[in-house]
CSV table of C-alpha atoms and ligand atoms in Angstrom, one decimal:
chain,number,residue,atom,x,y,z
V,1,MET,CA,32.2,-83.0,-118.2
V,2,GLY,CA,30.4,-85.2,-115.8
V,3,VAL,CA,26.9,-86.6,-115.8
V,4,THR,CA,24.2,-85.2,-113.4
V,5,SER,CA,21.0,-87.0,-112.5
V,6,LEU,CA,17.8,-86.1,-110.7
V,7,ILE,CA,15.6,-88.8,-109.3
V,8,SER,CA,11.9,-88.7,-109.1
V,9,ARG,CA,9.4,-91.3,-107.9
V,10,ARG,CA,6.9,-90.0,-110.4
V,11,PRO,CA,7.4,-90.3,-114.2
V,12,LEU,CA,9.4,-87.4,-115.5
V,13,PRO,CA,9.7,-86.8,-119.3
V,14,GLY,CA,13.0,-88.0,-120.7
V,15,ALA,CA,13.8,-90.0,-117.5
V,16,GLU,CA,14.9,-93.6,-117.5
V,17,GLN,CA,13.1,-96.0,-115.2
V,18,THR,CA,15.5,-97.5,-112.6
V,19,PRO,CA,15.1,-99.4,-109.3
V,20,GLU,CA,15.7,-96.1,-107.5
V,21,GLY,CA,13.0,-94.2,-109.4
V,22,TYR,CA,12.8,-92.2,-112.7
V,23,ARG,CA,16.3,-90.9,-113.4
V,24,LEU,CA,16.7,-87.7,-115.5
V,25,SER,CA,20.4,-87.5,-116.6
V,26,TRP,CA,22.3,-85.0,-118.6
V,27,ARG,CA,25.9,-84.3,-119.5
V,28,GLY,CA,27.6,-81.1,-118.8
V,29,VAL,CA,25.5,-78.1,-117.9
V,30,GLY,CA,21.7,-78.3,-118.3
V,31,VAL,CA,19.6,-75.2,-119.2
V,32,MET,CA,16.5,-74.4,-117.3
V,33,GLY,CA,14.3,-72.0,-119.3
V,34,VAL,CA,12.5,-69.2,-117.4
V,35,LEU,CA,8.9,-68.7,-118.2
V,36,ASN,CA,7.2,-66.1,-116.0
V,37,VAL,CA,3.5,-65.8,-116.4
V,38,THR,CA,3.4,-62.6,-114.4
V,39,PRO,CA,2.6,-59.0,-115.3
V,40,ASP,CA,5.6,-57.6,-113.3
V,41,SER,CA,8.7,-59.9,-113.5
V,42,PHE,CA,11.8,-57.8,-113.8
V,43,SER,CA,12.7,-58.8,-117.4
V,44,ASP,CA,10.0,-60.9,-119.0
V,45,GLY,CA,6.9,-59.6,-117.1
V,46,GLY,CA,3.9,-59.4,-119.4
V,47,GLN,CA,5.8,-61.0,-122.2
V,48,TRP,CA,3.4,-63.9,-122.6
V,49,GLY,CA,0.0,-62.2,-122.8
V,50,SER,CA,-2.0,-65.4,-122.7
V,51,ALA,CA,-1.7,-69.0,-121.5
V,52,GLU,CA,-1.4,-70.1,-125.2
V,53,ALA,CA,1.5,-67.7,-125.8
V,54,ALA,CA,3.2,-69.1,-122.7
V,55,VAL,CA,2.7,-72.7,-123.9
V,56,GLN,CA,4.2,-71.8,-127.3
V,57,ALA,CA,7.2,-70.2,-125.5
V,58,ALA,CA,7.8,-73.3,-123.4
V,59,LYS,CA,7.7,-75.5,-126.5
V,60,ALA,CA,10.2,-73.1,-128.2
V,61,MET,CA,12.5,-73.3,-125.2
V,62,ALA,CA,12.4,-77.1,-125.2
V,63,ALA,CA,13.0,-77.2,-129.0
V,64,ALA,CA,16.0,-74.9,-128.5
V,65,GLY,CA,17.5,-77.4,-126.0
V,66,ALA,CA,16.1,-76.5,-122.6
V,67,LEU,CA,16.3,-79.5,-120.2
V,68,ILE,CA,13.6,-78.1,-117.9
V,69,VAL,CA,11.1,-75.2,-118.3
V,70,ASP,CA,10.5,-73.3,-115.0
V,71,ILE,CA,7.0,-71.7,-114.8
V,72,GLY,CA,6.5,-68.9,-112.3
V,73,GLY,CA,3.3,-67.0,-111.3
V,74,GLU,CA,4.8,-64.6,-108.7
V,75,SER,CA,7.6,-62.1,-109.3
V,76,THR,CA,10.2,-62.4,-106.5
V,77,ARG,CA,12.4,-59.4,-107.7
V,78,PRO,CA,13.6,-57.1,-104.9
V,79,GLY,CA,10.7,-55.1,-103.6
V,80,ALA,CA,7.9,-57.2,-105.2
V,81,GLU,CA,4.6,-57.5,-103.4
V,82,PRO,CA,3.4,-61.0,-102.8
V,83,VAL,CA,0.3,-62.3,-104.7
V,84,SER,CA,-2.4,-64.5,-103.4
V,85,VAL,CA,-2.5,-68.3,-103.9
V,86,GLU,CA,-5.5,-67.9,-106.1
V,87,VAL,CA,-3.8,-65.4,-108.4
V,88,GLU,CA,-0.7,-67.5,-108.6
V,89,CYS,CA,-2.7,-70.7,-109.4
V,90,ASP,CA,-4.8,-68.8,-112.0
V,91,ARG,CA,-1.6,-67.8,-113.8
V,92,VAL,CA,0.4,-71.1,-113.7
V,93,LEU,CA,-2.1,-73.9,-113.8
V,94,PRO,CA,-3.6,-73.4,-117.3
V,95,VAL,CA,0.0,-73.3,-118.7
V,96,ILE,CA,1.0,-76.5,-116.8
V,97,ARG,CA,-2.2,-78.3,-117.8
V,98,ALA,CA,-1.7,-77.4,-121.5
V,99,LEU,CA,1.9,-78.7,-121.4
V,100,GLU,CA,0.9,-82.1,-119.9
V,101,GLY,CA,1.9,-84.8,-122.3
V,102,SER,CA,4.2,-82.4,-124.2
V,103,GLY,CA,7.3,-84.3,-123.1
V,104,ILE,CA,8.8,-81.3,-121.4
V,105,PRO,CA,10.0,-81.5,-117.8
V,106,ILE,CA,8.3,-78.7,-116.0
V,107,SER,CA,9.3,-77.1,-112.7
V,108,VAL,CA,7.1,-74.7,-110.9
V,109,ASP,CA,8.7,-71.7,-109.2
V,110,THR,CA,6.7,-71.1,-106.1
V,111,ARG,CA,7.1,-70.5,-102.3
V,112,ARG,CA,3.6,-71.7,-101.5
V,113,THR,CA,2.6,-75.3,-100.6
V,114,GLU,CA,-0.9,-74.9,-102.0
V,115,VAL,CA,0.4,-73.7,-105.4
V,116,ALA,CA,3.0,-76.5,-105.4
V,117,ALA,CA,0.4,-79.2,-104.7
V,118,ALA,CA,-2.0,-77.8,-107.3
V,119,ALA,CA,0.8,-77.5,-109.9
V,120,LEU,CA,2.0,-81.1,-109.3
V,121,ALA,CA,-1.7,-82.3,-109.6
V,122,ALA,CA,-1.9,-80.3,-112.9
V,123,GLY,CA,1.2,-82.1,-114.3
V,124,ALA,CA,4.4,-80.3,-113.1
V,125,HIS,CA,7.3,-82.5,-112.2
V,126,ILE,CA,9.7,-80.5,-110.0
V,127,ILE,CA,9.3,-77.8,-107.3
V,128,ASN,CA,11.6,-74.8,-107.4
V,129,ASP,CA,11.3,-73.0,-104.1
V,130,VAL,CA,13.1,-69.7,-103.7
V,131,SER,CA,12.5,-69.8,-100.0
V,132,GLY,CA,14.5,-73.0,-99.8
V,133,LEU,CA,11.8,-75.3,-98.3
V,134,ARG,CA,11.7,-73.2,-95.2
V,135,ASP,CA,8.0,-74.2,-94.8
V,136,PRO,CA,8.2,-77.8,-93.6
V,137,GLN,CA,4.9,-78.5,-95.4
V,138,MET,CA,6.7,-77.8,-98.7
V,139,ILE,CA,9.1,-80.7,-97.8
V,140,GLN,CA,6.0,-82.8,-97.1
V,141,VAL,CA,4.5,-82.0,-100.4
V,142,CYS,CA,7.6,-82.9,-102.3
V,143,ALA,CA,8.1,-86.1,-100.3
V,144,GLU,CA,4.5,-87.3,-100.6
V,145,LYS,CA,4.4,-86.6,-104.3
V,146,GLY,CA,7.9,-88.0,-104.8
V,147,VAL,CA,9.3,-85.1,-106.8
V,148,PRO,CA,12.7,-83.4,-106.8
V,149,ALA,CA,13.1,-80.0,-105.3
V,150,VAL,CA,15.3,-77.0,-106.0
V,151,ILE,CA,16.4,-75.5,-102.7
V,152,MET,CA,17.4,-71.8,-103.0
V,153,HIS,CA,18.9,-69.6,-100.3
V,154,MET,CA,17.3,-66.2,-99.5
V,155,ARG,CA,16.6,-64.2,-96.4
V,156,GLY,CA,13.3,-62.7,-95.5
V,157,GLU,CA,10.8,-61.8,-98.2
V,158,PRO,CA,11.4,-60.3,-101.7
V,159,ARG,CA,9.7,-57.0,-100.5
V,160,THR,CA,12.4,-56.4,-97.9
V,161,MET,CA,15.3,-58.8,-98.6
V,162,GLN,CA,17.7,-56.2,-100.0
V,163,GLN,CA,17.7,-54.6,-96.5
V,164,GLN,CA,19.1,-57.9,-95.1
V,165,THR,CA,22.5,-58.2,-96.7
V,166,ASP,CA,24.7,-58.1,-93.6
V,167,TYR,CA,26.4,-61.4,-93.2
V,168,ALA,CA,29.0,-62.4,-90.6
V,169,ASP,CA,30.1,-65.3,-92.9
V,170,LEU,CA,28.4,-65.1,-96.2
V,171,GLU,CA,29.5,-68.5,-97.7
V,172,GLY,CA,29.2,-70.3,-94.4
V,173,GLU,CA,25.6,-69.1,-93.9
V,174,VAL,CA,24.4,-69.6,-97.5
V,175,PHE,CA,26.1,-73.0,-98.1
V,176,GLY,CA,25.4,-74.2,-94.6
V,177,PHE,CA,21.7,-73.4,-95.0
V,178,LEU,CA,21.5,-75.3,-98.3
V,179,ARG,CA,23.3,-78.3,-96.9
V,180,GLU,CA,21.0,-78.5,-93.9
V,181,GLN,CA,17.9,-78.1,-96.0
V,182,ALA,CA,19.1,-80.8,-98.4
V,183,GLU,CA,19.7,-83.2,-95.6
V,184,ARG,CA,16.3,-82.4,-94.0
V,185,ALA,CA,14.5,-82.9,-97.3
V,186,LEU,CA,16.2,-86.1,-98.2
V,187,ALA,CA,15.6,-87.5,-94.7
V,188,ALA,CA,11.9,-86.7,-95.1
V,189,GLY,CA,11.7,-88.6,-98.3
V,190,VAL,CA,12.2,-86.1,-101.0
V,191,PRO,CA,13.8,-88.2,-103.8
V,192,SER,CA,16.5,-85.7,-104.9
V,193,VAL,CA,17.5,-82.0,-104.5
V,194,VAL,CA,19.3,-79.3,-106.4
V,195,LEU,CA,21.0,-76.5,-104.5
V,196,ASP,CA,21.0,-72.8,-105.5
V,197,PRO,CA,22.9,-69.9,-103.8
V,198,GLY,CA,20.1,-67.5,-104.8
V,199,LEU,CA,22.0,-64.8,-106.6
V,200,GLY,CA,20.3,-61.4,-106.0
V,201,PHE,CA,18.2,-62.7,-103.1
V,202,ALA,CA,19.3,-60.7,-100.0
V,203,LYS,CA,22.7,-60.2,-101.6
V,204,THR,CA,24.7,-57.3,-102.9
V,205,ALA,CA,26.4,-57.4,-106.3
V,206,GLU,CA,29.8,-58.0,-104.5
V,207,GLN,CA,28.2,-60.9,-102.5
V,208,ASN,CA,26.8,-62.5,-105.7
V,209,VAL,CA,30.3,-62.4,-107.1
V,210,ALA,CA,31.8,-63.9,-103.9
V,211,LEU,CA,29.3,-66.7,-104.0
V,212,LEU,CA,30.1,-67.5,-107.7
V,213,LYS,CA,33.8,-67.6,-106.9
V,214,ALA,CA,33.2,-69.9,-103.9
V,215,LEU,CA,30.9,-72.2,-105.9
V,216,PRO,CA,33.3,-75.2,-105.8
V,217,ARG,CA,32.7,-75.3,-102.0
V,218,LEU,CA,29.0,-75.8,-102.6
V,219,VAL,CA,29.5,-78.3,-105.4
V,220,ALA,CA,31.8,-80.3,-103.1
V,221,TYR,CA,28.7,-81.3,-101.0
V,222,GLY,CA,27.8,-83.6,-103.9
V,223,TYR,CA,24.4,-82.2,-104.9
V,224,PRO,CA,23.7,-80.7,-108.3
V,225,VAL,CA,24.1,-76.9,-108.1
V,226,LEU,CA,21.9,-74.5,-110.0
V,227,VAL,CA,22.9,-70.9,-110.7
V,228,GLY,CA,20.4,-68.2,-111.8
V,229,ALA,CA,22.1,-65.0,-112.9
V,230,SER,CA,20.1,-64.3,-115.9
V,231,ARG,CA,19.6,-60.5,-116.6
V,232,LYS,CA,19.9,-59.7,-112.9
V,233,SER,CA,21.0,-56.3,-111.7
V,234,PHE,CA,24.4,-57.4,-110.6
V,235,VAL,CA,24.9,-58.6,-114.2
V,236,GLY,CA,23.9,-55.1,-115.3
V,237,LYS,CA,26.5,-53.7,-112.8
V,238,LEU,CA,29.3,-56.0,-114.1
V,239,SER,CA,28.5,-55.3,-117.8
V,240,GLY,CA,27.4,-51.7,-117.6
V,241,ILE,CA,24.1,-52.6,-119.3
V,242,ALA,CA,21.1,-50.9,-117.8
V,243,VAL,CA,18.2,-52.7,-119.6
V,244,PRO,CA,17.6,-56.2,-118.3
V,245,SER,CA,16.5,-57.7,-121.7
V,246,GLU,CA,19.8,-56.5,-123.2
V,247,ARG,CA,21.9,-58.5,-120.7
V,248,ASP,CA,21.9,-61.9,-122.4
V,249,SER,CA,25.5,-62.0,-123.5
V,250,ALA,CA,26.6,-60.8,-120.1
V,251,SER,CA,24.4,-63.5,-118.5
V,252,VAL,CA,26.1,-66.1,-120.7
V,253,ALA,CA,29.5,-64.9,-119.5
V,254,VAL,CA,28.4,-65.2,-115.9
V,255,HIS,CA,26.9,-68.7,-116.5
V,256,LEU,CA,30.1,-69.9,-118.2
V,257,PHE,CA,32.0,-68.8,-115.2
V,258,ALA,CA,29.6,-70.7,-113.0
V,259,ALA,CA,29.9,-73.7,-115.3
V,260,SER,CA,33.7,-73.6,-115.0
V,261,ARG,CA,33.2,-73.7,-111.2
V,262,GLY,CA,31.0,-76.8,-111.3
V,263,ALA,CA,27.3,-75.6,-111.8
V,264,ALA,CA,25.2,-78.4,-113.2
V,265,LEU,CA,22.2,-76.2,-114.2
V,266,VAL,CA,21.7,-72.6,-115.2
V,267,ARG,CA,18.4,-70.8,-115.1
V,268,VAL,CA,18.1,-68.5,-118.1
V,269,HIS,CA,15.7,-66.3,-120.1
V,270,ASN,CA,17.5,-66.7,-123.4
V,271,VAL,CA,17.7,-70.4,-124.0
V,272,PRO,CA,19.3,-70.5,-127.5
V,273,ALA,CA,22.1,-68.2,-126.5
V,274,HIS,CA,23.0,-70.4,-123.5
V,275,VAL,CA,22.6,-73.7,-125.3
V,276,SER,CA,25.0,-72.7,-128.1
V,277,ALA,CA,27.5,-71.1,-125.7
V,278,LEU,CA,27.5,-74.1,-123.4
V,279,ALA,CA,27.8,-76.6,-126.2
V,280,THR,CA,30.9,-74.7,-127.5
V,281,TRP,CA,32.4,-74.4,-124.0
V,282,GLU,CA,31.8,-78.1,-123.5
V,283,ALA,CA,33.3,-79.1,-126.9
V,284,LEU,CA,36.4,-77.0,-126.1
V,285,HIS,CA,36.8,-78.8,-122.7
V,286,HIS,CA,36.3,-82.1,-124.4
V,287,ASP,CA,38.9,-81.4,-127.1
V,288,ALA,CA,41.3,-80.0,-124.6
V,289,GLY,CA,41.2,-83.4,-122.9
Y,1,HH2,N1,15.6,-66.2,-109.6
Y,1,HH2,C1,14.4,-65.7,-109.8
Y,1,HH2,C2,13.3,-66.5,-109.7
Y,1,HH2,N2,13.4,-67.8,-109.3
Y,1,HH2,N3,14.7,-69.6,-108.8
Y,1,HH2,C3,15.9,-70.2,-108.6
Y,1,HH2,N4,16.0,-71.5,-108.3
Y,1,HH2,N5,17.1,-69.4,-108.8
Y,1,HH2,C4,17.0,-68.1,-109.1
Y,1,HH2,O1,18.1,-67.5,-109.2
Y,1,HH2,C5,15.7,-67.5,-109.3
Y,1,HH2,C6,14.6,-68.3,-109.1
Y,1,HH2,C7,14.2,-64.2,-110.2
Y,1,HH2,O2,14.3,-64.1,-111.6
Y,1,HH2,P1,13.0,-64.0,-112.6
Y,1,HH2,O3,12.2,-65.2,-112.5
Y,1,HH2,O4,13.5,-63.7,-113.9
Y,1,HH2,O5,12.3,-62.7,-112.1
Y,1,HH2,P2,11.0,-62.4,-111.2
Y,1,HH2,O6,11.2,-62.9,-109.9
Y,1,HH2,O7,10.8,-60.9,-111.3
Y,1,HH2,O8,9.8,-63.1,-111.8
């Protein structure tokens, strides 16, 4: 099981100071806990009724072994309507501010440069952009602030993306886009990037499975790869479980499959279930030599 690192030019909790910048390193597969402070996210919408409840949830995720907690203020599920910058900021900023100094690496899940800049000013450490830094200003923000970025592939907008699932060459387009965006971001001064195929974003269930199978091709580019399958509808389809919140064991199975294909991070709702499953999987690999 290899070691993965993310470099930041700004202090990052748990990171070691090196001549290159602050290096956050982990062995095996790191867990990113999902914390949606939205009324309408597909599985945890409305779960954290107040900023204080969200802060407690973030702390519980970190205590359970999450490497990073990902805070989102806009649902990007298929068909979701966009929210304004003000609404998104009102949702995420109080939680980020309250977590400052907690020692938890925080990423902010946003497509908007204004939200990203405000979140970084409030104490967030990493940008997670489901639109894959398509807005050049998002690259600017990450470069100027010196923070790592998660680059995810999607097509179009959440509202209409499931009408855009015709690909001439699925893996070529998804992995090619991610590689180009990584090179663009690094050339502009973003200190490090994570690549994410964007399961469920303008993809059918079969296409999500094809991307998971092809993951080693993406991993071979040399950047850390994140996979986010948690509770998604294709996991429901694979497992036959209709209710998203009941899909945690099935999500673990998909994430172990991704781990076996080289994923360095998994983005999950149920942190304890993933931490124990991954620790067991890693111990087996270790003992198997
Ligand atoms: N999936 C979702 C949101 N953000 N970010 C990355 N990097 N990768 C993902 O797969 C990903 C993501 C959608 O899931 P969720 O946050 O649970 O739901 P919603 O968009 O409804 O808030």
